[in-house]
Amino acid sequence: MANVTVIGAQWGDEGKGKVVDWLASRADLVVRFQGGHNAGHTLVVGNQTYKLSLLPSGLVRGKLGIIGNGVVVDPEALLAEIDRLRAQGLTITPDTLRIAENAVLILPVHGAIDRAREAARGDRKIGTTGRGIGPAYEDKVARRAIRVCDLAEPETLSDKLDELLLHHNTLLAGLGAPIFDKQTLLDQLLALAPQILPYAEAVWERLDEARRAGKRILFEGAQAVMLDVDHGTYPYVTSSNTVAATAASGSGAGPASVGFVLGIAKAYCTRVGSGPFPTELHDDTGRLLGERGREFGTVTGRPRRCGWFDAALVRQAVKVGGINGIAMTKIDVLDGLPELNICTGYRIKGEIFHRLPAGMQSQAAAEPIYETLPGWSGTTRGARSWGQLPAEAIKYIRRIEELVEAPVTLLSNGPDRDETILMKDPFEG
Ligand code: IMP
């Protein structure tokens, strides 16, 4: 029995929440391994809607949730999310949630830096969620981050805050933003410590035990390959590695645990924030996709940019992300469109590319090369098996499989849990 790692194959918001929830019901443990509360997963279970940002989705299914070392944890946001979900009737205790003792904390100063820098960037802003994700990862790499385990050591905390604030207050002052007081931050952290520490442990050990006991582990990715700090449309990316390999390094589970990699891709394409988006539509079709697909950010409420399916981009995500199969979501949003375009490559300054080159100017200049397929007049909604789909919808999906060089192993044709057609069970490897 394989483990499963779920990652986004486009720019995020591919509908991972529904797929992860569906898979979580069949897993024993659900592990977050990167990102932070910049992610947003909406789960609809019965008549309850749960909005998760930092917590692993498995908690909704009563499964053990693990926050790995690769995640950046805002302790206040975490406790607020726990309170919110408890108010909805979920049980969240140290028996159901474990947090890596070596995970990095997001402090209020990180959010302040994130927002001040974005404001200073003006037109060149990245469009971050403003939640301090980037600055927290920067501190980790710079070896000045405060980690969950530091909450148990007031002296370490105090020393680290000196170093951290020396850096950040200098920057904040330079940006004309208010600076932070060390004692206030220290008091805040010491007050949070007894609420966070009961969840902390060496999660790598628990994952090792789970692996040896033959338990099924679901690794739940956040954001997506095109937002990966190495492989995405840099610098318009998030600050973590979002590819499947991070499931291992971001949890301490080792590369053999990653298992089957399911890449989630919408049947079209969306993006929030700034950055290149070759297939973006600024016309009525773009607006239609946005309205039908209810394309507004879960975390920030920002309207998402919409466009045609970009097979060159998803093929790239398949290769660098290590994707074994695609879960295609929101196919029903395309119902009734007379024609559909699929991007197969780009024309950039007179040259043809079948991948998105890394240079910023090339990415900005990329003009999509389209292949046009007929749409379908029927609906994909209500189909419970592959054979019940309109013939043109099957052709569309088959063509995408060829172009991205990966099979579509799961299809989501509506928001409800049972509006899912499974071609291959990812837990079967
Ligand atoms: P950050 O992760 O807040 O630093 O934002 C960097 C970029 O990633 C921005 O373009 C965000 O809009 C994007 N981003 C971050 N998290 C998500 C997500 O969960 N879904 C989609 N885009 C995201």
PDB file of N, CA and C in Angstrom, residues 6-8 16 31-41 52-56 66-75 77-78 81 99-100 102-106 114 129 131-138 140 148 219-225 227-229 237-247 249-251 299:
ATOM      1  N   VAL A   6      -0.118  14.853  -2.273  1.00  0.00           N
ATOM      2  CA  VAL A   6      -0.954  15.692  -3.139  1.00  0.00           C
ATOM      3  C   VAL A   6      -0.289  17.053  -3.284  1.00  0.00           C
ATOM      4  N   ILE A   7      -0.077  17.478  -4.529  1.00  0.00           N
ATOM      5  CA  ILE A   7       0.489  18.814  -4.757  1.00  0.00           C
ATOM      6  C   ILE A   7      -0.320  19.529  -5.848  1.00  0.00           C
ATOM      7  N   GLY A   8      -0.234  20.832  -5.874  1.00  0.00           N
ATOM      8  CA  GLY A   8      -0.888  21.610  -6.926  1.00  0.00           C
ATOM      9  C   GLY A   8      -0.015  21.597  -8.165  1.00  0.00           C
ATOM     10  N   LYS A  16      -7.603  21.515  -4.218  1.00  0.00           N
ATOM     11  CA  LYS A  16      -6.929  20.446  -3.458  1.00  0.00           C
ATOM     12  C   LYS A  16      -7.769  20.009  -2.268  1.00  0.00           C
ATOM     13  N   VAL A  31      -0.349  14.833   6.722  1.00  0.00           N
ATOM     14  CA  VAL A  31       0.835  15.620   7.069  1.00  0.00           C
ATOM     15  C   VAL A  31       0.959  16.853   6.173  1.00  0.00           C
ATOM     16  N   ARG A  32       1.041  18.025   6.793  1.00  0.00           N
ATOM     17  CA  ARG A  32       1.406  19.236   6.039  1.00  0.00           C
ATOM     18  C   ARG A  32       2.924  19.355   6.067  1.00  0.00           C
ATOM     19  N   PHE A  33       3.550  19.739   4.960  1.00  0.00           N
ATOM     20  CA  PHE A  33       5.009  19.743   4.916  1.00  0.00           C
ATOM     21  C   PHE A  33       5.634  21.041   4.425  1.00  0.00           C
ATOM     22  N   GLN A  34       4.855  22.001   3.979  1.00  0.00           N
ATOM     23  CA  GLN A  34       5.414  23.298   3.559  1.00  0.00           C
ATOM     24  C   GLN A  34       4.306  24.347   3.619  1.00  0.00           C
ATOM     25  N   GLY A  35       4.710  25.600   3.400  1.00  0.00           N
ATOM     26  CA  GLY A  35       3.729  26.674   3.421  1.00  0.00           C
ATOM     27  C   GLY A  35       3.306  26.993   4.842  1.00  0.00           C
ATOM     28  N   GLY A  36       2.278  27.805   4.931  1.00  0.00           N
ATOM     29  CA  GLY A  36       1.799  28.199   6.253  1.00  0.00           C
ATOM     30  C   GLY A  36       0.341  28.546   6.162  1.00  0.00           C
ATOM     31  N   HIS A  37      -0.061  29.637   6.830  1.00  0.00           N
ATOM     32  CA  HIS A  37      -1.477  30.007   6.753  1.00  0.00           C
ATOM     33  C   HIS A  37      -1.750  30.922   5.567  1.00  0.00           C
ATOM     34  N   ASN A  38      -0.852  30.861   4.558  1.00  0.00           N
ATOM     35  CA  ASN A  38      -1.152  31.467   3.254  1.00  0.00           C
ATOM     36  C   ASN A  38      -2.064  30.540   2.447  1.00  0.00           C
ATOM     37  N   ALA A  39      -2.092  29.259   2.817  1.00  0.00           N
ATOM     38  CA  ALA A  39      -2.930  28.288   2.104  1.00  0.00           C
ATOM     39  C   ALA A  39      -4.378  28.413   2.570  1.00  0.00           C
ATOM     40  N   GLY A  40      -5.288  27.983   1.740  1.00  0.00           N
ATOM     41  CA  GLY A  40      -6.688  27.987   2.138  1.00  0.00           C
ATOM     42  C   GLY A  40      -7.391  26.801   1.531  1.00  0.00           C
ATOM     43  N   HIS A  41      -7.918  25.929   2.376  1.00  0.00           N
ATOM     44  CA  HIS A  41      -8.639  24.766   1.880  1.00  0.00           C
ATOM     45  C   HIS A  41     -10.065  24.825   2.406  1.00  0.00           C
ATOM     46  N   LEU A  52      -9.894  25.654   6.275  1.00  0.00           N
ATOM     47  CA  LEU A  52      -8.615  25.344   6.903  1.00  0.00           C
ATOM     48  C   LEU A  52      -7.507  26.145   6.236  1.00  0.00           C
ATOM     49  N   SER A  53      -6.545  26.542   7.055  1.00  0.00           N
ATOM     50  CA  SER A  53      -5.458  27.319   6.492  1.00  0.00           C
ATOM     51  C   SER A  53      -4.122  26.666   6.842  1.00  0.00           C
ATOM     52  N   LEU A  54      -3.980  26.317   8.096  1.00  0.00           N
ATOM     53  CA  LEU A  54      -2.715  25.769   8.569  1.00  0.00           C
ATOM     54  C   LEU A  54      -2.871  24.318   9.013  1.00  0.00           C
ATOM     55  N   LEU A  55      -4.051  23.982   9.457  1.00  0.00           N
ATOM     56  CA  LEU A  55      -4.259  22.626   9.989  1.00  0.00           C
ATOM     57  C   LEU A  55      -4.402  21.609   8.861  1.00  0.00           C
ATOM     58  N   PRO A  56      -3.851  20.421   9.052  1.00  0.00           N
ATOM     59  CA  PRO A  56      -4.021  19.363   8.045  1.00  0.00           C
ATOM     60  C   PRO A  56      -5.495  18.971   7.919  1.00  0.00           C
ATOM     61  N   ILE A  66      -0.584  16.139  11.246  1.00  0.00           N
ATOM     62  CA  ILE A  66       0.801  16.474  11.594  1.00  0.00           C
ATOM     63  C   ILE A  66       1.244  17.708  10.826  1.00  0.00           C
ATOM     64  N   ILE A  67       1.830  18.641  11.555  1.00  0.00           N
ATOM     65  CA  ILE A  67       2.420  19.825  10.911  1.00  0.00           C
ATOM     66  C   ILE A  67       3.921  19.605  10.924  1.00  0.00           C
ATOM     67  N   GLY A  68       4.486  19.433   9.741  1.00  0.00           N
ATOM     68  CA  GLY A  68       5.900  19.070   9.629  1.00  0.00           C
ATOM     69  C   GLY A  68       6.826  20.272   9.795  1.00  0.00           C
ATOM     70  N   ASN A  69       8.117  19.966   9.869  1.00  0.00           N
ATOM     71  CA  ASN A  69       9.136  20.996  10.064  1.00  0.00           C
ATOM     72  C   ASN A  69       9.233  21.987   8.904  1.00  0.00           C
ATOM     73  N   GLY A  70       8.731  21.590   7.723  1.00  0.00           N
ATOM     74  CA  GLY A  70       8.807  22.472   6.561  1.00  0.00           C
ATOM     75  C   GLY A  70       7.752  23.564   6.548  1.00  0.00           C
ATOM     76  N   VAL A  71       6.818  23.477   7.502  1.00  0.00           N
ATOM     77  CA  VAL A  71       5.733  24.468   7.567  1.00  0.00           C
ATOM     78  C   VAL A  71       6.200  25.654   8.413  1.00  0.00           C
ATOM     79  N   VAL A  72       5.769  26.851   8.076  1.00  0.00           N
ATOM     80  CA  VAL A  72       6.018  27.999   8.956  1.00  0.00           C
ATOM     81  C   VAL A  72       4.736  28.274   9.737  1.00  0.00           C
ATOM     82  N   VAL A  73       4.857  28.261  11.060  1.00  0.00           N
ATOM     83  CA  VAL A  73       3.675  28.244  11.931  1.00  0.00           C
ATOM     84  C   VAL A  73       3.492  29.586  12.629  1.00  0.00           C
ATOM     85  N   ASP A  74       2.387  30.243  12.353  1.00  0.00           N
ATOM     86  CA  ASP A  74       2.034  31.442  13.109  1.00  0.00           C
ATOM     87  C   ASP A  74       1.232  30.958  14.322  1.00  0.00           C
ATOM     88  N   PRO A  75       1.803  31.049  15.537  1.00  0.00           N
ATOM     89  CA  PRO A  75       1.132  30.433  16.685  1.00  0.00           C
ATOM     90  C   PRO A  75      -0.238  31.048  16.961  1.00  0.00           C
ATOM     91  N   ALA A  77      -2.271  32.473  14.749  1.00  0.00           N
ATOM     92  CA  ALA A  77      -3.198  32.025  13.704  1.00  0.00           C
ATOM     93  C   ALA A  77      -3.598  30.570  13.949  1.00  0.00           C
ATOM     94  N   LEU A  78      -2.621  29.773  14.398  1.00  0.00           N
ATOM     95  CA  LEU A  78      -2.905  28.355  14.665  1.00  0.00           C
ATOM     96  C   LEU A  78      -3.953  28.214  15.769  1.00  0.00           C
ATOM     97  N   GLU A  81      -7.343  29.258  14.622  1.00  0.00           N
ATOM     98  CA  GLU A  81      -7.964  28.262  13.731  1.00  0.00           C
ATOM     99  C   GLU A  81      -8.477  27.068  14.547  1.00  0.00           C
ATOM    100  N   ILE A  99       2.818  18.805  16.168  1.00  0.00           N
ATOM    101  CA  ILE A  99       3.564  19.839  15.437  1.00  0.00           C
ATOM    102  C   ILE A  99       5.054  19.573  15.602  1.00  0.00           C
ATOM    103  N   ALA A 100       5.789  19.649  14.517  1.00  0.00           N
ATOM    104  CA  ALA A 100       7.235  19.400  14.583  1.00  0.00           C
ATOM    105  C   ALA A 100       7.892  20.414  15.508  1.00  0.00           C
ATOM    106  N   ASN A 102      10.801  21.287  15.456  1.00  0.00           N
ATOM    107  CA  ASN A 102      11.768  22.097  14.711  1.00  0.00           C
ATOM    108  C   ASN A 102      11.121  22.942  13.610  1.00  0.00           C
ATOM    109  N   ALA A 103       9.799  23.111  13.680  1.00  0.00           N
ATOM    110  CA  ALA A 103       9.139  24.004  12.707  1.00  0.00           C
ATOM    111  C   ALA A 103       9.413  25.457  13.104  1.00  0.00           C
ATOM    112  N   VAL A 104       9.490  26.300  12.080  1.00  0.00           N
ATOM    113  CA  VAL A 104       9.801  27.726  12.288  1.00  0.00           C
ATOM    114  C   VAL A 104       8.521  28.505  12.599  1.00  0.00           C
ATOM    115  N   LEU A 105       8.638  29.472  13.512  1.00  0.00           N
ATOM    116  CA  LEU A 105       7.472  30.289  13.865  1.00  0.00           C
ATOM    117  C   LEU A 105       7.405  31.565  13.020  1.00  0.00           C
ATOM    118  N   ILE A 106       6.186  31.927  12.677  1.00  0.00           N
ATOM    119  CA  ILE A 106       5.951  33.252  12.078  1.00  0.00           C
ATOM    120  C   ILE A 106       5.574  34.186  13.226  1.00  0.00           C
ATOM    121  N   ASP A 114       6.584  41.768   5.562  1.00  0.00           N
ATOM    122  CA  ASP A 114       5.963  41.307   4.311  1.00  0.00           C
ATOM    123  C   ASP A 114       5.148  42.455   3.702  1.00  0.00           C
ATOM    124  N   THR A 129       0.291  37.100   0.282  1.00  0.00           N
ATOM    125  CA  THR A 129      -0.880  37.096   1.156  1.00  0.00           C
ATOM    126  C   THR A 129      -0.657  38.027   2.352  1.00  0.00           C
ATOM    127  N   ARG A 131       1.064  37.570   4.974  1.00  0.00           N
ATOM    128  CA  ARG A 131       1.011  36.870   6.258  1.00  0.00           C
ATOM    129  C   ARG A 131       2.381  36.508   6.830  1.00  0.00           C
ATOM    130  N   GLY A 132       3.409  37.058   6.230  1.00  0.00           N
ATOM    131  CA  GLY A 132       4.752  36.875   6.816  1.00  0.00           C
ATOM    132  C   GLY A 132       5.453  35.597   6.395  1.00  0.00           C
ATOM    133  N   ILE A 133       4.915  34.919   5.386  1.00  0.00           N
ATOM    134  CA  ILE A 133       5.474  33.630   4.973  1.00  0.00           C
ATOM    135  C   ILE A 133       6.929  33.793   4.504  1.00  0.00           C
ATOM    136  N   GLY A 134       7.143  34.702   3.559  1.00  0.00           N
ATOM    137  CA  GLY A 134       8.484  34.907   2.988  1.00  0.00           C
ATOM    138  C   GLY A 134       9.501  35.276   4.064  1.00  0.00           C
ATOM    139  N   PRO A 135       9.246  36.333   4.845  1.00  0.00           N
ATOM    140  CA  PRO A 135      10.218  36.715   5.878  1.00  0.00           C
ATOM    141  C   PRO A 135      10.507  35.588   6.881  1.00  0.00           C
ATOM    142  N   ALA A 136       9.526  34.762   7.188  1.00  0.00           N
ATOM    143  CA  ALA A 136       9.782  33.661   8.141  1.00  0.00           C
ATOM    144  C   ALA A 136      10.727  32.635   7.518  1.00  0.00           C
ATOM    145  N   TYR A 137      10.506  32.290   6.238  1.00  0.00           N
ATOM    146  CA  TYR A 137      11.436  31.358   5.579  1.00  0.00           C
ATOM    147  C   TYR A 137      12.822  31.983   5.428  1.00  0.00           C
ATOM    148  N   GLU A 138      12.870  33.280   5.195  1.00  0.00           N
ATOM    149  CA  GLU A 138      14.180  33.939   5.094  1.00  0.00           C
ATOM    150  C   GLU A 138      14.937  33.788   6.412  1.00  0.00           C
ATOM    151  N   LYS A 140      14.641  31.450   8.565  1.00  0.00           N
ATOM    152  CA  LYS A 140      15.066  30.051   8.716  1.00  0.00           C
ATOM    153  C   LYS A 140      16.401  29.845   8.004  1.00  0.00           C
ATOM    154  N   VAL A 148       9.564  26.175  17.157  1.00  0.00           N
ATOM    155  CA  VAL A 148       8.593  25.749  18.160  1.00  0.00           C
ATOM    156  C   VAL A 148       9.313  25.344  19.455  1.00  0.00           C
ATOM    157  N   PHE A 219       0.330  13.054   2.432  1.00  0.00           N
ATOM    158  CA  PHE A 219       1.063  14.315   2.526  1.00  0.00           C
ATOM    159  C   PHE A 219       0.282  15.373   1.751  1.00  0.00           C
ATOM    160  N   GLU A 220      -0.048  16.426   2.457  1.00  0.00           N
ATOM    161  CA  GLU A 220      -0.937  17.445   1.886  1.00  0.00           C
ATOM    162  C   GLU A 220      -0.147  18.696   1.517  1.00  0.00           C
ATOM    163  N   GLY A 221       0.086  18.896   0.237  1.00  0.00           N
ATOM    164  CA  GLY A 221       0.834  20.064  -0.216  1.00  0.00           C
ATOM    165  C   GLY A 221      -0.031  21.317  -0.196  1.00  0.00           C
ATOM    166  N   ALA A 222       0.637  22.457  -0.142  1.00  0.00           N
ATOM    167  CA  ALA A 222      -0.066  23.744  -0.245  1.00  0.00           C
ATOM    168  C   ALA A 222       0.545  24.506  -1.422  1.00  0.00           C
ATOM    169  N   GLN A 223      -0.168  25.496  -1.921  1.00  0.00           N
ATOM    170  CA  GLN A 223       0.233  26.236  -3.130  1.00  0.00           C
ATOM    171  C   GLN A 223       0.442  25.249  -4.288  1.00  0.00           C
ATOM    172  N   ALA A 224       1.452  25.452  -5.121  1.00  0.00           N
ATOM    173  CA  ALA A 224       1.544  24.611  -6.316  1.00  0.00           C
ATOM    174  C   ALA A 224       2.906  24.753  -6.977  1.00  0.00           C
ATOM    175  N   VAL A 225       3.169  23.858  -7.931  1.00  0.00           N
ATOM    176  CA  VAL A 225       4.517  23.794  -8.523  1.00  0.00           C
ATOM    177  C   VAL A 225       4.930  25.121  -9.173  1.00  0.00           C
ATOM    178  N   LEU A 227       4.333  27.923  -8.176  1.00  0.00           N
ATOM    179  CA  LEU A 227       4.670  28.891  -7.119  1.00  0.00           C
ATOM    180  C   LEU A 227       5.877  28.411  -6.319  1.00  0.00           C
ATOM    181  N   ASP A 228       6.505  27.331  -6.758  1.00  0.00           N
ATOM    182  CA  ASP A 228       7.696  26.799  -6.070  1.00  0.00           C
ATOM    183  C   ASP A 228       8.836  27.823  -6.169  1.00  0.00           C
ATOM    184  N   VAL A 229       9.557  27.977  -5.071  1.00  0.00           N
ATOM    185  CA  VAL A 229      10.585  29.020  -5.031  1.00  0.00           C
ATOM    186  C   VAL A 229      11.736  28.735  -6.017  1.00  0.00           C
ATOM    187  N   VAL A 237       6.459  33.960  -6.762  1.00  0.00           N
ATOM    188  CA  VAL A 237       6.288  32.616  -6.205  1.00  0.00           C
ATOM    189  C   VAL A 237       6.114  32.741  -4.698  1.00  0.00           C
ATOM    190  N   THR A 238       5.841  31.636  -4.045  1.00  0.00           N
ATOM    191  CA  THR A 238       5.859  31.628  -2.585  1.00  0.00           C
ATOM    192  C   THR A 238       7.288  31.293  -2.149  1.00  0.00           C
ATOM    193  N   SER A 239       7.533  31.216  -0.850  1.00  0.00           N
ATOM    194  CA  SER A 239       8.929  31.092  -0.411  1.00  0.00           C
ATOM    195  C   SER A 239       9.313  29.667  -0.020  1.00  0.00           C
ATOM    196  N   SER A 240       8.477  28.690  -0.376  1.00  0.00           N
ATOM    197  CA  SER A 240       8.842  27.301  -0.058  1.00  0.00           C
ATOM    198  C   SER A 240       8.908  26.475  -1.337  1.00  0.00           C
ATOM    199  N   ASN A 241       9.488  25.285  -1.215  1.00  0.00           N
ATOM    200  CA  ASN A 241       9.452  24.322  -2.323  1.00  0.00           C
ATOM    201  C   ASN A 241       8.135  23.571  -2.209  1.00  0.00           C
ATOM    202  N   THR A 242       7.405  23.573  -3.314  1.00  0.00           N
ATOM    203  CA  THR A 242       6.061  22.992  -3.299  1.00  0.00           C
ATOM    204  C   THR A 242       6.019  21.645  -4.021  1.00  0.00           C
ATOM    205  N   VAL A 243       7.166  21.229  -4.561  1.00  0.00           N
ATOM    206  CA  VAL A 243       7.216  19.958  -5.298  1.00  0.00           C
ATOM    207  C   VAL A 243       7.102  18.779  -4.323  1.00  0.00           C
ATOM    208  N   ALA A 244       6.810  17.600  -4.852  1.00  0.00           N
ATOM    209  CA  ALA A 244       6.540  16.447  -3.989  1.00  0.00           C
ATOM    210  C   ALA A 244       7.738  16.057  -3.125  1.00  0.00           C
ATOM    211  N   ALA A 245       8.955  16.311  -3.623  1.00  0.00           N
ATOM    212  CA  ALA A 245      10.138  15.931  -2.845  1.00  0.00           C
ATOM    213  C   ALA A 245      10.148  16.594  -1.470  1.00  0.00           C
ATOM    214  N   THR A 246       9.492  17.734  -1.379  1.00  0.00           N
ATOM    215  CA  THR A 246       9.467  18.459  -0.098  1.00  0.00           C
ATOM    216  C   THR A 246       8.666  17.710   0.964  1.00  0.00           C
ATOM    217  N   ALA A 247       7.787  16.815   0.546  1.00  0.00           N
ATOM    218  CA  ALA A 247       7.037  16.036   1.538  1.00  0.00           C
ATOM    219  C   ALA A 247       8.008  15.295   2.448  1.00  0.00           C
ATOM    220  N   SER A 249      11.518  16.097   2.936  1.00  0.00           N
ATOM    221  CA  SER A 249      12.377  16.991   3.720  1.00  0.00           C
ATOM    222  C   SER A 249      11.555  17.858   4.673  1.00  0.00           C
ATOM    223  N   GLY A 250      10.327  18.135   4.324  1.00  0.00           N
ATOM    224  CA  GLY A 250       9.495  19.004   5.159  1.00  0.00           C
ATOM    225  C   GLY A 250       8.773  18.276   6.276  1.00  0.00           C
ATOM    226  N   SER A 251       9.046  16.971   6.415  1.00  0.00           N
ATOM    227  CA  SER A 251       8.404  16.225   7.507  1.00  0.00           C
ATOM    228  C   SER A 251       9.399  15.313   8.208  1.00  0.00           C
ATOM    229  N   VAL A 299      -8.179  32.676   1.153  1.00  0.00           N
ATOM    230  CA  VAL A 299      -7.482  33.374   2.231  1.00  0.00           C
ATOM    231  C   VAL A 299      -7.713  34.880   2.149  1.00  0.00           C
TER     232      VAL A 299
END
